[in-house]
Coordinates of C-alpha atoms and ligand atoms in Angstrom, one line a residue:
M1 CA -17.1 -18.6 -127.8
I2 CA -13.5 -19.3 -127.1
A3 CA -12.8 -20.6 -123.8
C4 CA -9.1 -20.2 -123.7
L5 CA -8.4 -18.8 -120.6
E6 CA -4.7 -19.1 -120.3
R7 CA -2.3 -20.5 -122.8
F8 CA -1.1 -24.1 -121.9
V9 CA 2.6 -23.5 -121.3
H10 CA 4.5 -26.3 -122.9
E11 CA 3.4 -29.9 -123.4
T12 CA 6.7 -31.7 -122.7
D13 CA 7.1 -29.8 -119.8
A14 CA 3.9 -31.0 -118.3
E15 CA 4.9 -34.5 -119.2
S16 CA 8.0 -34.1 -117.3
R17 CA 6.6 -32.6 -114.1
P18 CA 5.3 -34.7 -111.3
H19 CA 1.5 -34.2 -111.1
D20 CA -0.3 -31.6 -108.8
D21 CA -3.7 -30.2 -109.0
D22 CA -2.4 -27.0 -110.1
D23 CA -0.9 -28.6 -113.3
D24 CA -4.4 -30.1 -114.4
D25 CA -5.9 -26.8 -113.6
S26 CA -3.7 -25.0 -115.9
L27 CA -3.8 -27.8 -118.5
C28 CA -7.4 -27.2 -118.8
R29 CA -7.4 -23.5 -118.9
G30 CA -5.0 -23.8 -121.9
L31 CA -7.7 -25.5 -124.1
E32 CA -8.7 -23.6 -126.8
L33 CA -12.3 -24.7 -127.1
Q34 CA -15.0 -23.5 -129.3
G35 CA -17.3 -24.6 -126.3
S36 CA -16.9 -23.8 -122.6
I37 CA -15.2 -24.9 -119.2
D38 CA -17.2 -24.5 -116.3
Y39 CA -15.1 -24.9 -112.8
G40 CA -17.9 -23.8 -110.7
S41 CA -21.2 -26.2 -109.9
T42 CA -19.0 -29.3 -110.5
G43 CA -20.7 -31.0 -107.7
G44 CA -24.1 -30.3 -109.4
L45 CA -24.9 -31.7 -112.9
A46 CA -21.5 -33.6 -113.3
G47 CA -21.8 -35.0 -109.6
K48 CA -25.5 -36.5 -109.8
D49 CA -27.2 -39.1 -111.6
F50 CA -30.7 -40.6 -111.8
G51 CA -29.7 -43.4 -109.4
G52 CA -29.0 -40.7 -106.5
L53 CA -26.8 -43.4 -104.9
Y54 CA -23.3 -41.8 -105.6
Q55 CA -21.9 -38.4 -105.7
G56 CA -19.0 -37.1 -107.6
K57 CA -17.1 -34.0 -107.6
A58 CA -15.6 -33.1 -111.1
M59 CA -12.6 -30.9 -111.4
A60 CA -14.7 -29.2 -114.6
I61 CA -17.5 -29.5 -116.7
I62 CA -16.6 -29.2 -120.4
R63 CA -19.4 -27.9 -122.8
P64 CA -18.0 -28.8 -126.0
A65 CA -19.1 -27.1 -129.6
G66 CA -18.0 -30.3 -131.5
S67 CA -15.9 -33.3 -131.8
Q68 CA -12.7 -31.2 -132.2
D69 CA -13.3 -30.0 -128.4
I70 CA -13.7 -33.2 -127.3
S71 CA -10.6 -34.6 -129.0
R72 CA -8.7 -31.5 -127.4
V73 CA -9.9 -32.3 -123.9
V74 CA -9.1 -36.0 -124.1
K75 CA -5.5 -35.3 -125.5
A76 CA -5.0 -32.8 -122.7
A77 CA -6.1 -35.4 -120.2
S78 CA -3.6 -37.9 -121.6
R79 CA -0.9 -35.4 -121.0
S80 CA -1.7 -35.2 -117.5
S81 CA -0.6 -37.7 -115.0
N82 CA -3.9 -38.7 -113.7
L83 CA -6.9 -36.9 -115.3
T84 CA -9.9 -38.9 -116.4
V85 CA -12.9 -38.0 -118.9
A86 CA -16.5 -38.9 -118.7
A87 CA -18.9 -38.2 -121.3
R88 CA -22.1 -37.3 -119.6
G89 CA -25.2 -38.1 -121.7
N90 CA -28.4 -37.4 -119.7
G91 CA -27.0 -38.6 -116.5
H92 CA -29.5 -41.4 -116.1
S93 CA -27.3 -43.9 -114.9
I94 CA -27.8 -45.4 -111.5
N95 CA -24.2 -46.0 -110.1
G96 CA -22.1 -42.9 -111.1
Q97 CA -21.2 -44.4 -114.3
A98 CA -21.3 -40.9 -116.0
M99 CA -19.1 -39.3 -113.4
A100 CA -15.3 -38.5 -113.2
D101 CA -14.2 -37.7 -109.6
A102 CA -11.5 -34.9 -109.8
G103 CA -11.6 -35.4 -113.5
L104 CA -13.4 -33.8 -116.7
V105 CA -17.0 -34.2 -117.3
I106 CA -18.1 -33.6 -120.8
D107 CA -21.7 -32.4 -121.0
M108 CA -22.8 -34.1 -124.4
R109 CA -26.2 -32.4 -124.2
S110 CA -24.7 -29.1 -124.5
M111 CA -22.9 -30.0 -128.0
M112 CA -26.4 -30.4 -129.5
S113 CA -27.7 -26.9 -128.3
S114 CA -24.6 -25.3 -130.0
M115 CA -25.3 -27.4 -133.1
D116 CA -29.1 -26.3 -133.3
D117 CA -30.9 -28.0 -136.1
A118 CA -28.0 -29.6 -137.7
F119 CA -27.9 -32.3 -135.0
I120 CA -30.2 -34.7 -136.9
R121 CA -29.7 -34.8 -140.8
V122 CA -31.5 -37.6 -142.7
V123 CA -29.2 -39.4 -145.2
R124 CA -30.2 -41.7 -147.9
M125 CA -27.7 -44.5 -149.0
N126 CA -27.9 -47.7 -151.0
G127 CA -31.7 -47.9 -150.8
A128 CA -31.9 -47.3 -147.1
V129 CA -32.5 -43.9 -145.2
Y130 CA -30.5 -43.1 -142.1
A131 CA -30.5 -40.3 -139.6
D132 CA -27.1 -38.8 -138.5
V133 CA -27.5 -37.8 -135.0
G134 CA -25.2 -36.2 -132.4
G135 CA -24.2 -38.6 -129.5
G136 CA -25.8 -36.1 -127.1
A137 CA -29.1 -35.9 -128.8
L138 CA -32.0 -37.2 -126.7
W139 CA -33.9 -40.0 -128.5
E140 CA -37.0 -37.9 -128.0
D141 CA -35.7 -35.2 -130.1
V142 CA -34.7 -37.9 -132.7
L143 CA -38.3 -39.2 -132.6
K144 CA -39.9 -35.8 -132.9
R145 CA -37.5 -34.5 -135.9
C146 CA -37.8 -37.6 -137.6
V147 CA -41.5 -38.0 -137.7
S148 CA -42.5 -34.6 -138.2
G149 CA -40.0 -33.7 -140.8
Y150 CA -39.8 -37.0 -142.7
G151 CA -42.4 -39.4 -141.5
L152 CA -39.7 -41.6 -140.6
A153 CA -38.6 -43.3 -137.3
P154 CA -35.9 -45.5 -136.0
R155 CA -36.7 -49.1 -135.7
S156 CA -35.6 -50.0 -132.0
W157 CA -36.3 -47.6 -129.0
T158 CA -36.0 -47.7 -125.2
D159 CA -39.2 -47.3 -123.2
Y160 CA -38.2 -43.9 -122.0
L161 CA -36.7 -41.3 -124.6
G162 CA -35.1 -38.9 -122.1
L163 CA -31.8 -40.7 -122.7
T164 CA -29.1 -39.6 -125.3
V165 CA -28.1 -41.5 -128.2
G166 CA -24.5 -42.2 -127.1
G167 CA -25.6 -43.2 -123.6
T168 CA -27.8 -46.0 -124.7
L169 CA -25.5 -47.0 -127.5
S170 CA -22.8 -47.5 -124.7
N171 CA -25.3 -50.1 -123.1
A172 CA -27.6 -51.6 -125.7
G173 CA -31.0 -49.8 -125.6
V174 CA -33.9 -52.2 -125.4
S175 CA -37.5 -52.0 -125.6
G176 CA -40.5 -54.0 -127.1
Q177 CA -39.0 -53.8 -130.5
A178 CA -35.7 -55.5 -129.8
F179 CA -37.1 -59.0 -130.4
R180 CA -37.4 -58.0 -134.1
Y181 CA -34.6 -55.5 -134.6
G182 CA -32.3 -56.3 -131.9
P183 CA -31.4 -53.5 -129.4
Q184 CA -30.3 -50.0 -130.6
T185 CA -26.8 -51.2 -131.1
E186 CA -27.8 -53.4 -133.9
N187 CA -29.7 -50.3 -135.6
V188 CA -26.7 -48.0 -136.4
S189 CA -24.6 -48.2 -139.4
E190 CA -21.7 -45.7 -138.8
L191 CA -20.1 -44.1 -135.6
E192 CA -17.9 -40.9 -135.1
V193 CA -15.9 -41.6 -132.0
V194 CA -13.2 -39.7 -130.2
T195 CA -10.9 -42.4 -128.9
G196 CA -9.1 -42.5 -125.7
K197 CA -6.1 -41.1 -127.7
G198 CA -8.2 -38.3 -128.8
E199 CA -8.3 -39.4 -132.4
I200 CA -11.3 -38.7 -134.1
V201 CA -12.4 -41.8 -136.2
V202 CA -15.3 -42.7 -138.3
C203 CA -16.0 -46.4 -138.0
T204 CA -18.5 -49.0 -139.5
A205 CA -18.8 -52.8 -139.4
A206 CA -16.3 -52.9 -142.4
H207 CA -13.8 -50.0 -141.4
N208 CA -12.1 -49.6 -138.3
S209 CA -14.5 -52.4 -137.2
E210 CA -12.8 -53.3 -134.0
L211 CA -13.7 -49.9 -132.8
F212 CA -17.2 -49.9 -134.0
F213 CA -18.1 -53.2 -132.3
G214 CA -16.1 -52.1 -129.2
V215 CA -18.1 -49.0 -128.8
L216 CA -21.4 -50.7 -129.1
G217 CA -22.3 -51.6 -125.6
G218 CA -18.8 -50.7 -124.7
L219 CA -19.7 -48.8 -121.6
G220 CA -17.8 -45.7 -122.7
Q221 CA -14.5 -47.6 -122.4
F222 CA -13.1 -47.0 -125.9
G223 CA -14.3 -43.8 -127.2
I224 CA -17.0 -41.0 -126.8
I225 CA -19.6 -41.3 -129.6
T226 CA -20.1 -38.0 -131.1
R227 CA -22.3 -39.2 -133.9
A228 CA -24.3 -42.2 -134.8
R229 CA -26.0 -42.9 -138.0
V230 CA -29.3 -44.5 -137.1
L231 CA -31.4 -46.7 -139.5
L232 CA -34.8 -45.5 -140.1
Q233 CA -37.9 -46.8 -141.4
S234 CA -41.5 -45.6 -142.3
A235 CA -43.2 -44.4 -139.3
P236 CA -46.8 -45.7 -138.6
D237 CA -49.3 -43.1 -137.7
R238 CA -51.0 -45.0 -134.6
V239 CA -50.5 -47.8 -132.4
R240 CA -53.1 -50.0 -130.6
W241 CA -51.6 -50.8 -127.2
I242 CA -53.0 -54.0 -125.4
R243 CA -52.6 -55.6 -122.1
G244 CA -53.7 -59.0 -121.0
V245 CA -53.3 -60.5 -117.5
Y246 CA -52.2 -64.2 -116.8
A247 CA -52.4 -65.9 -113.4
E248 CA -49.6 -68.6 -114.3
F249 CA -46.1 -67.5 -115.4
D250 CA -45.7 -70.7 -117.6
E251 CA -48.6 -69.5 -119.9
F252 CA -47.3 -65.9 -119.8
A253 CA -43.9 -67.1 -120.9
R254 CA -45.1 -69.4 -123.5
D255 CA -47.2 -66.9 -125.2
A256 CA -44.5 -64.0 -125.0
E257 CA -41.9 -66.5 -126.3
S258 CA -44.2 -67.5 -129.2
L259 CA -44.9 -63.7 -130.2
V260 CA -41.2 -62.9 -130.2
S261 CA -40.1 -65.9 -132.1
E262 CA -42.9 -65.4 -134.8
A263 CA -41.5 -64.7 -138.4
D264 CA -42.1 -61.1 -139.7
G265 CA -45.4 -60.7 -141.4
E266 CA -48.6 -60.7 -139.6
A267 CA -47.3 -60.0 -135.8
F268 CA -47.3 -57.5 -133.1
D269 CA -44.7 -54.7 -133.3
Y270 CA -44.1 -54.4 -129.9
V271 CA -43.8 -57.0 -126.9
E272 CA -43.1 -56.6 -123.6
G273 CA -44.5 -57.9 -120.3
F274 CA -44.6 -57.3 -116.6
V275 CA -45.2 -58.9 -113.1
F276 CA -47.4 -57.1 -110.6
V277 CA -48.7 -57.9 -107.1
N278 CA -52.2 -59.9 -106.6
S279 CA -53.4 -57.1 -104.5
D280 CA -55.2 -53.7 -104.6
D281 CA -51.9 -51.9 -104.0
P282 CA -52.2 -48.6 -105.9
I283 CA -48.5 -48.7 -107.0
N284 CA -47.7 -52.5 -107.2
G285 CA -51.0 -54.1 -107.7
W286 CA -54.1 -54.3 -109.9
P287 CA -54.4 -50.6 -110.4
S288 CA -51.1 -50.5 -112.0
V289 CA -52.6 -52.4 -115.1
P290 CA -55.5 -50.6 -116.8
L291 CA -54.1 -48.1 -119.7
D292 CA -56.7 -45.5 -119.2
P293 CA -58.3 -43.7 -116.1
E294 CA -61.8 -45.0 -117.3
Q295 CA -60.7 -48.6 -117.5
W296 CA -61.2 -50.6 -114.1
F297 CA -59.5 -53.8 -113.1
D298 CA -62.0 -56.3 -111.9
P299 CA -60.4 -58.7 -109.3
T300 CA -63.3 -61.1 -109.2
R301 CA -62.0 -62.0 -112.9
I302 CA -58.7 -63.4 -111.5
P303 CA -58.4 -67.0 -111.6
R304 CA -58.6 -68.9 -107.9
S305 CA -55.5 -70.5 -108.6
A306 CA -53.4 -67.2 -108.8
G307 CA -50.6 -66.9 -106.4
P308 CA -49.1 -63.7 -104.9
V309 CA -48.2 -62.1 -108.2
L310 CA -49.9 -61.8 -111.6
Y311 CA -48.2 -61.4 -115.1
C312 CA -49.3 -59.0 -117.9
L313 CA -48.3 -59.3 -121.5
E314 CA -48.2 -55.9 -123.2
V315 CA -48.3 -55.7 -127.1
G316 CA -48.6 -53.0 -129.6
L317 CA -49.8 -53.2 -133.3
H318 CA -48.8 -50.3 -135.7
Y319 CA -51.3 -49.1 -138.2
R320 CA -51.8 -46.2 -140.5
N321 CA -54.8 -43.7 -140.6
V322 CA -56.0 -45.1 -143.7
D323 CA -56.4 -48.4 -142.5
R324 CA -60.0 -49.4 -141.9
P325 CA -60.7 -49.8 -138.3
S326 CA -62.4 -53.1 -138.9
T327 CA -59.3 -54.4 -140.6
V328 CA -57.0 -53.3 -137.5
D329 CA -59.7 -55.1 -135.3
E330 CA -59.5 -58.1 -137.4
V331 CA -55.7 -58.3 -137.3
V332 CA -55.8 -57.6 -133.5
E333 CA -58.2 -60.3 -133.0
R334 CA -56.5 -62.8 -134.8
L335 CA -53.2 -62.4 -133.1
L336 CA -55.0 -62.2 -129.7
G337 CA -57.1 -65.2 -130.3
R338 CA -53.9 -67.6 -130.0
L339 CA -53.0 -66.3 -126.5
G340 CA -54.1 -67.7 -123.3
F341 CA -54.7 -64.4 -120.9
C342 CA -57.9 -64.1 -119.0
K343 CA -60.0 -62.7 -121.6
D344 CA -61.9 -60.5 -119.2
L345 CA -58.7 -58.9 -117.8
R346 CA -57.8 -57.2 -121.4
F347 CA -57.3 -53.4 -121.6
Q348 CA -56.4 -51.4 -124.8
V349 CA -56.2 -47.9 -126.1
D350 CA -55.3 -46.5 -129.5
L351 CA -52.5 -43.7 -129.6
T352 CA -50.7 -41.8 -132.1
Y353 CA -47.1 -43.2 -132.8
V354 CA -45.4 -40.4 -131.0
E355 CA -47.9 -40.6 -128.2
F356 CA -47.0 -44.2 -127.5
L357 CA -43.4 -43.8 -127.7
L358 CA -43.4 -40.8 -125.3
R359 CA -45.8 -42.8 -122.9
V360 CA -43.2 -42.8 -120.1
K361 CA -42.9 -39.1 -120.2
R362 CA -46.4 -38.7 -118.4
A363 CA -44.9 -40.9 -115.7
E364 CA -42.0 -38.8 -115.7
E365 CA -44.0 -35.6 -115.2
E366 CA -46.2 -37.2 -112.4
A367 CA -43.0 -38.4 -110.4
K368 CA -41.5 -34.9 -110.7
L369 CA -44.6 -33.5 -109.1
N370 CA -44.6 -35.8 -106.0
G371 CA -40.6 -35.8 -105.6
I372 CA -40.3 -39.4 -106.6
W373 CA -38.2 -38.5 -110.0
D374 CA -35.6 -36.8 -107.7
A375 CA -35.4 -39.5 -104.9
P376 CA -32.7 -42.3 -105.1
H377 CA -33.5 -45.0 -107.6
P378 CA -31.6 -48.1 -106.8
W379 CA -32.9 -49.9 -109.9
L380 CA -31.5 -53.4 -110.9
N381 CA -31.6 -54.9 -114.5
L382 CA -30.7 -58.3 -115.4
F383 CA -30.7 -60.6 -118.5
V384 CA -31.8 -63.9 -117.4
S385 CA -31.6 -67.0 -119.6
G386 CA -34.8 -68.5 -120.8
R387 CA -33.8 -71.8 -119.3
N388 CA -33.8 -70.3 -115.7
I389 CA -36.6 -67.8 -115.9
A390 CA -39.3 -70.1 -114.5
D391 CA -37.2 -70.8 -111.5
F392 CA -36.5 -66.9 -111.4
D393 CA -40.0 -66.3 -111.4
H394 CA -40.5 -68.9 -108.5
T395 CA -37.5 -67.6 -106.3
V396 CA -37.4 -63.9 -106.8
F397 CA -40.8 -62.6 -108.2
K398 CA -43.2 -65.2 -106.0
N399 CA -41.1 -64.8 -102.9
I400 CA -38.4 -61.8 -102.6
L401 CA -40.4 -59.6 -104.6
R402 CA -44.0 -60.7 -103.7
H403 CA -44.8 -57.2 -102.3
G404 CA -43.4 -55.3 -105.1
V405 CA -40.6 -52.8 -105.9
G406 CA -42.9 -49.7 -105.7
G407 CA -42.6 -49.3 -109.6
P408 CA -42.7 -51.6 -112.6
M409 CA -41.3 -55.0 -112.7
L410 CA -40.6 -55.6 -116.1
V411 CA -40.1 -59.1 -117.8
Y412 CA -40.1 -60.1 -121.4
P413 CA -38.2 -62.3 -123.6
M414 CA -35.5 -61.4 -126.4
L415 CA -33.6 -63.3 -129.0
R416 CA -29.8 -63.5 -128.9
S417 CA -29.6 -64.4 -132.6
K418 CA -30.9 -60.5 -133.0
W419 CA -27.6 -59.4 -131.0
D420 CA -24.3 -59.3 -132.8
D421 CA -21.7 -60.9 -130.6
R422 CA -18.9 -58.6 -132.1
N423 CA -20.1 -55.8 -130.0
S424 CA -19.3 -55.5 -126.2
I425 CA -22.4 -56.4 -124.7
V426 CA -22.6 -59.7 -122.7
L427 CA -25.5 -62.0 -122.5
P428 CA -26.7 -65.3 -121.2
E429 CA -26.1 -68.5 -123.1
G430 CA -29.2 -69.8 -125.4
E431 CA -31.4 -68.2 -128.0
I432 CA -34.0 -66.8 -125.7
F433 CA -33.2 -64.5 -122.7
Y434 CA -35.4 -62.1 -120.6
I435 CA -34.8 -58.7 -119.5
V436 CA -35.8 -58.2 -115.9
A437 CA -36.0 -54.5 -114.9
L438 CA -36.8 -53.7 -111.3
L439 CA -37.5 -49.8 -111.6
R440 CA -38.1 -48.7 -108.1
F441 CA -40.0 -45.6 -107.8
N442 CA -40.1 -44.9 -104.0
L443 CA -40.7 -41.6 -101.9
P444 CA -37.5 -40.7 -100.2
Y445 CA -37.0 -41.9 -96.7
P446 CA -38.7 -41.5 -94.2
K447 CA -41.9 -41.6 -96.3
G448 CA -40.5 -44.4 -98.2
P449 CA -38.0 -47.3 -97.5
R450 CA -34.5 -46.9 -96.6
V451 CA -32.2 -47.0 -99.7
E452 CA -29.8 -49.4 -98.0
E453 CA -32.6 -52.1 -97.7
L454 CA -33.4 -51.8 -101.3
V455 CA -29.8 -52.1 -102.1
A456 CA -29.6 -55.1 -99.9
Q457 CA -32.7 -56.6 -101.5
N458 CA -31.0 -56.1 -105.0
Q459 CA -28.1 -57.9 -103.6
E460 CA -30.1 -60.8 -102.3
I461 CA -31.6 -61.1 -105.7
I462 CA -28.0 -61.3 -107.4
Q463 CA -27.0 -63.9 -104.8
C464 CA -30.2 -66.0 -105.1
C465 CA -29.5 -66.1 -109.0
T466 CA -25.8 -67.0 -108.2
K467 CA -26.5 -69.6 -105.7
N468 CA -29.0 -71.4 -107.9
G469 CA -26.8 -71.3 -110.6
F470 CA -28.9 -69.5 -113.1
D471 CA -27.3 -68.1 -116.3
F472 CA -27.5 -64.3 -116.0
K473 CA -25.9 -61.1 -116.5
L474 CA -26.3 -57.8 -115.2
Y475 CA -27.7 -55.2 -117.8
L476 CA -26.2 -51.7 -117.1
P477 CA -23.8 -53.6 -114.9
H478 CA -22.0 -52.1 -111.9
Y479 CA -19.2 -53.7 -110.0
N480 CA -16.3 -52.4 -107.7
S481 CA -13.8 -54.7 -108.5
E482 CA -11.7 -56.4 -111.4
Q483 CA -12.4 -59.9 -110.4
E484 CA -16.1 -59.3 -110.8
W485 CA -15.8 -57.4 -114.0
K486 CA -14.0 -60.4 -115.3
K487 CA -16.6 -62.8 -114.2
H488 CA -19.1 -60.4 -116.0
F489 CA -17.4 -60.6 -119.3
G490 CA -16.3 -64.2 -119.0
N491 CA -14.7 -65.5 -122.0
Q492 CA -15.0 -61.9 -123.5
W493 CA -12.8 -60.4 -120.9
S494 CA -9.5 -60.7 -123.0
R495 CA -11.0 -59.1 -126.0
F496 CA -12.4 -56.2 -123.8
V497 CA -8.9 -55.7 -122.3
E498 CA -7.2 -55.6 -125.7
R499 CA -9.8 -53.2 -126.9
K500 CA -9.0 -51.0 -124.1
A501 CA -5.3 -51.0 -124.7
S502 CA -5.9 -50.2 -128.5
F503 CA -8.3 -47.4 -128.1
D504 CA -7.7 -46.0 -124.4
P505 CA -4.5 -47.2 -123.5
M506 CA -4.3 -44.8 -120.6
A507 CA -7.5 -45.6 -119.2
I508 CA -8.8 -42.1 -119.4
L509 CA -12.4 -42.6 -120.2
A510 CA -15.7 -43.4 -118.3
P511 CA -13.7 -43.8 -115.0
G512 CA -17.2 -44.1 -113.1
Q513 CA -17.6 -47.7 -114.6
K514 CA -14.7 -48.6 -112.3
I515 CA -13.6 -51.1 -114.7
F516 CA -9.9 -50.0 -115.3
S517 CA -7.7 -47.5 -113.2
R518 CA -6.2 -44.9 -114.9
N519 CA -2.6 -45.4 -116.0
R520 CA 0.1 -43.2 -114.9
Ligands
LIG601 P1 -25.4 -41.3 -119.0 O1 -26.0 -42.0 -117.7 O2 -25.1 -40.0 -119.0 O3 -24.0 -42.2 -119.3 C1 -24.0 -43.7 -119.2 C2 -22.7 -44.2 -119.5 O4 -22.5 -43.8 -121.1 C3 -21.6 -43.6 -118.8 O5 -20.4 -44.4 -118.5 C4 -21.1 -42.4 -119.9 O6 -19.6 -42.1 -119.5 C5 -21.3 -43.0 -121.1 N1 -21.5 -42.2 -122.2 C6 -22.5 -41.2 -122.3 N2 -22.5 -40.7 -123.5 C7 -21.6 -41.2 -124.0 C8 -21.0 -41.1 -125.5 N3 -21.8 -39.9 -126.3 N4 -20.2 -41.8 -125.9 C9 -19.6 -42.9 -125.1 N5 -20.0 -43.0 -123.8 C10 -21.0 -42.1 -123.3 N6 -32.1 -48.5 -120.9 C11 -32.8 -49.2 -121.9 O7 -32.1 -49.9 -122.5 N7 -34.2 -49.4 -122.2 C12 -35.2 -48.6 -121.5 O8 -36.2 -48.6 -121.6 C13 -34.5 -47.7 -120.5 N8 -35.4 -47.0 -119.7 C14 -34.9 -46.1 -118.8 C15 -35.8 -45.2 -118.2 C16 -35.3 -44.3 -117.2 C17 -36.1 -43.5 -116.5 C18 -33.8 -44.3 -116.9 C19 -33.3 -43.3 -115.8 C20 -33.0 -45.2 -117.4 C21 -33.5 -46.0 -118.6 N9 -32.7 -47.0 -119.4 C22 -33.1 -47.9 -120.2 C23 -31.4 -47.1 -119.0 C24 -30.5 -46.1 -119.8 O9 -30.4 -46.7 -121.1 C25 -29.0 -46.0 -119.4 O10 -29.0 -45.4 -118.0 C26 -28.0 -45.0 -120.2 O11 -26.7 -45.1 -119.8 C27 -28.6 -43.6 -120.2 O12 -28.1 -42.7 -120.9 P2 -27.8 -41.3 -120.8 O13 -27.8 -40.4 -121.9 O14 -28.5 -40.6 -119.5 O15 -26.2 -41.8 -120.4

């Protein structure tokens, strides 16, 4: 479909004219896109995100058919005096990061539907296998295609797969495999990117490397990822998924850290953990731990020494259909035998690999039915240094959050050495750091708490970390001032600014991150 509604008159004319909205309008109407431009419903898809805390009103939504369309849009924006462009993945940001107020929002998902089956292509190179994947593809589609078509799968995931490839690569993409393979940003070898100058550039760690590393974890600031080459490995058939409960944080942390530090070989393939409330609260407490409706959490098994919260280590072991059940049992028992969780508070299920990776989808379906999915989600994600995590437990989990957050409170360790420091992500110092993810799922007010109270609690947690001198960074960061961004990036700020000047000098891209202002 040609979306050329009106020819854009004369480029140089536009450059010399002072800006007004009509100029932007005609500029967009003059784009000859293979895809389409939608001027209606801009407050809908483009103005909302999963967080539900911010609302935007874009000037138009672009549904591109390919990278050329995106390039045209970015170039057109650069000819205007004030237009910005936001790639929108699946809009699962919390704080309006994928919005462009009065700007152009590119619906990356629509690019996938116009490419049909071609959006995931398996390529073999130098003894390794990769999937070439569109930036707007959902990870759940990548999973299904790679497993069912080839018996292959990416190595590193997020817990929830209704996220786009470009969206998670712009942040990091972490789950229980990151301790071994690093985040998703460590598992791509090549990207096709449309820069803020509208250039379509293919980049790798060796060619156009500054752009490659900049874009990974780059919060959408340097380019729009239109294709990623994702490393694959042979997919297992099944996963044994196990949870074990601890009363003491130091024992939980010691076991979790030893599991993530083990050399490859006989080890769990997935390691995560979470904190839950020591009560019968159906959402925050004991009932949140069993993996199956048939299982029951027996509170009489909780050690007397337990405090207001308990800890749960969550591990997974991959295996194949041909593996004998007794062999799988032996390996699991050997690995679990070294751990100090309460042996009577252990839960396990066996799932297919795809079921395991789609485990959060069930929660999504339930939350959609009861209205919680569409309610605001003031989530907070932090990376906290291993040095400070025990104090964090003491001050935050056992105190500020002792009644829970209305959803999972994830906490598990990762290794800094698995994260390439050439990319744009910032982490605490030291080899071991923890992700802390406070995934609030509350009913909308007045059935649930006021959003303002939850946002205030997030602020209290951040202030508590700052006051106590904890070494921490926000994951999926959100700040409103340059000063705060500077502090966030620390000694990497100047590199971030230089990359911006090189690849998006007019600051057109991802305005919703509120890092840079559009240059006029
Ligand atoms: P969007 O929210 O649409 O965009 C995010 C940012 O990236 C925006 O600034 C946008 O402009 C930019 N962007 C989007 N696409 C591109 C592109 N192609 N090129 C360049 N920039 C782009 N994160 C984890 O690491 N692990 C998890 O387990 C995890 N689970 C989650 C579960 C849920 C239910 C939700 C809501 C979020 C979860 N996240 C998780 C966070 C998630 O990774 C981020 O919110 C991510 O940004 C969402 O991807 P998206 O495709 O919706 O991106």
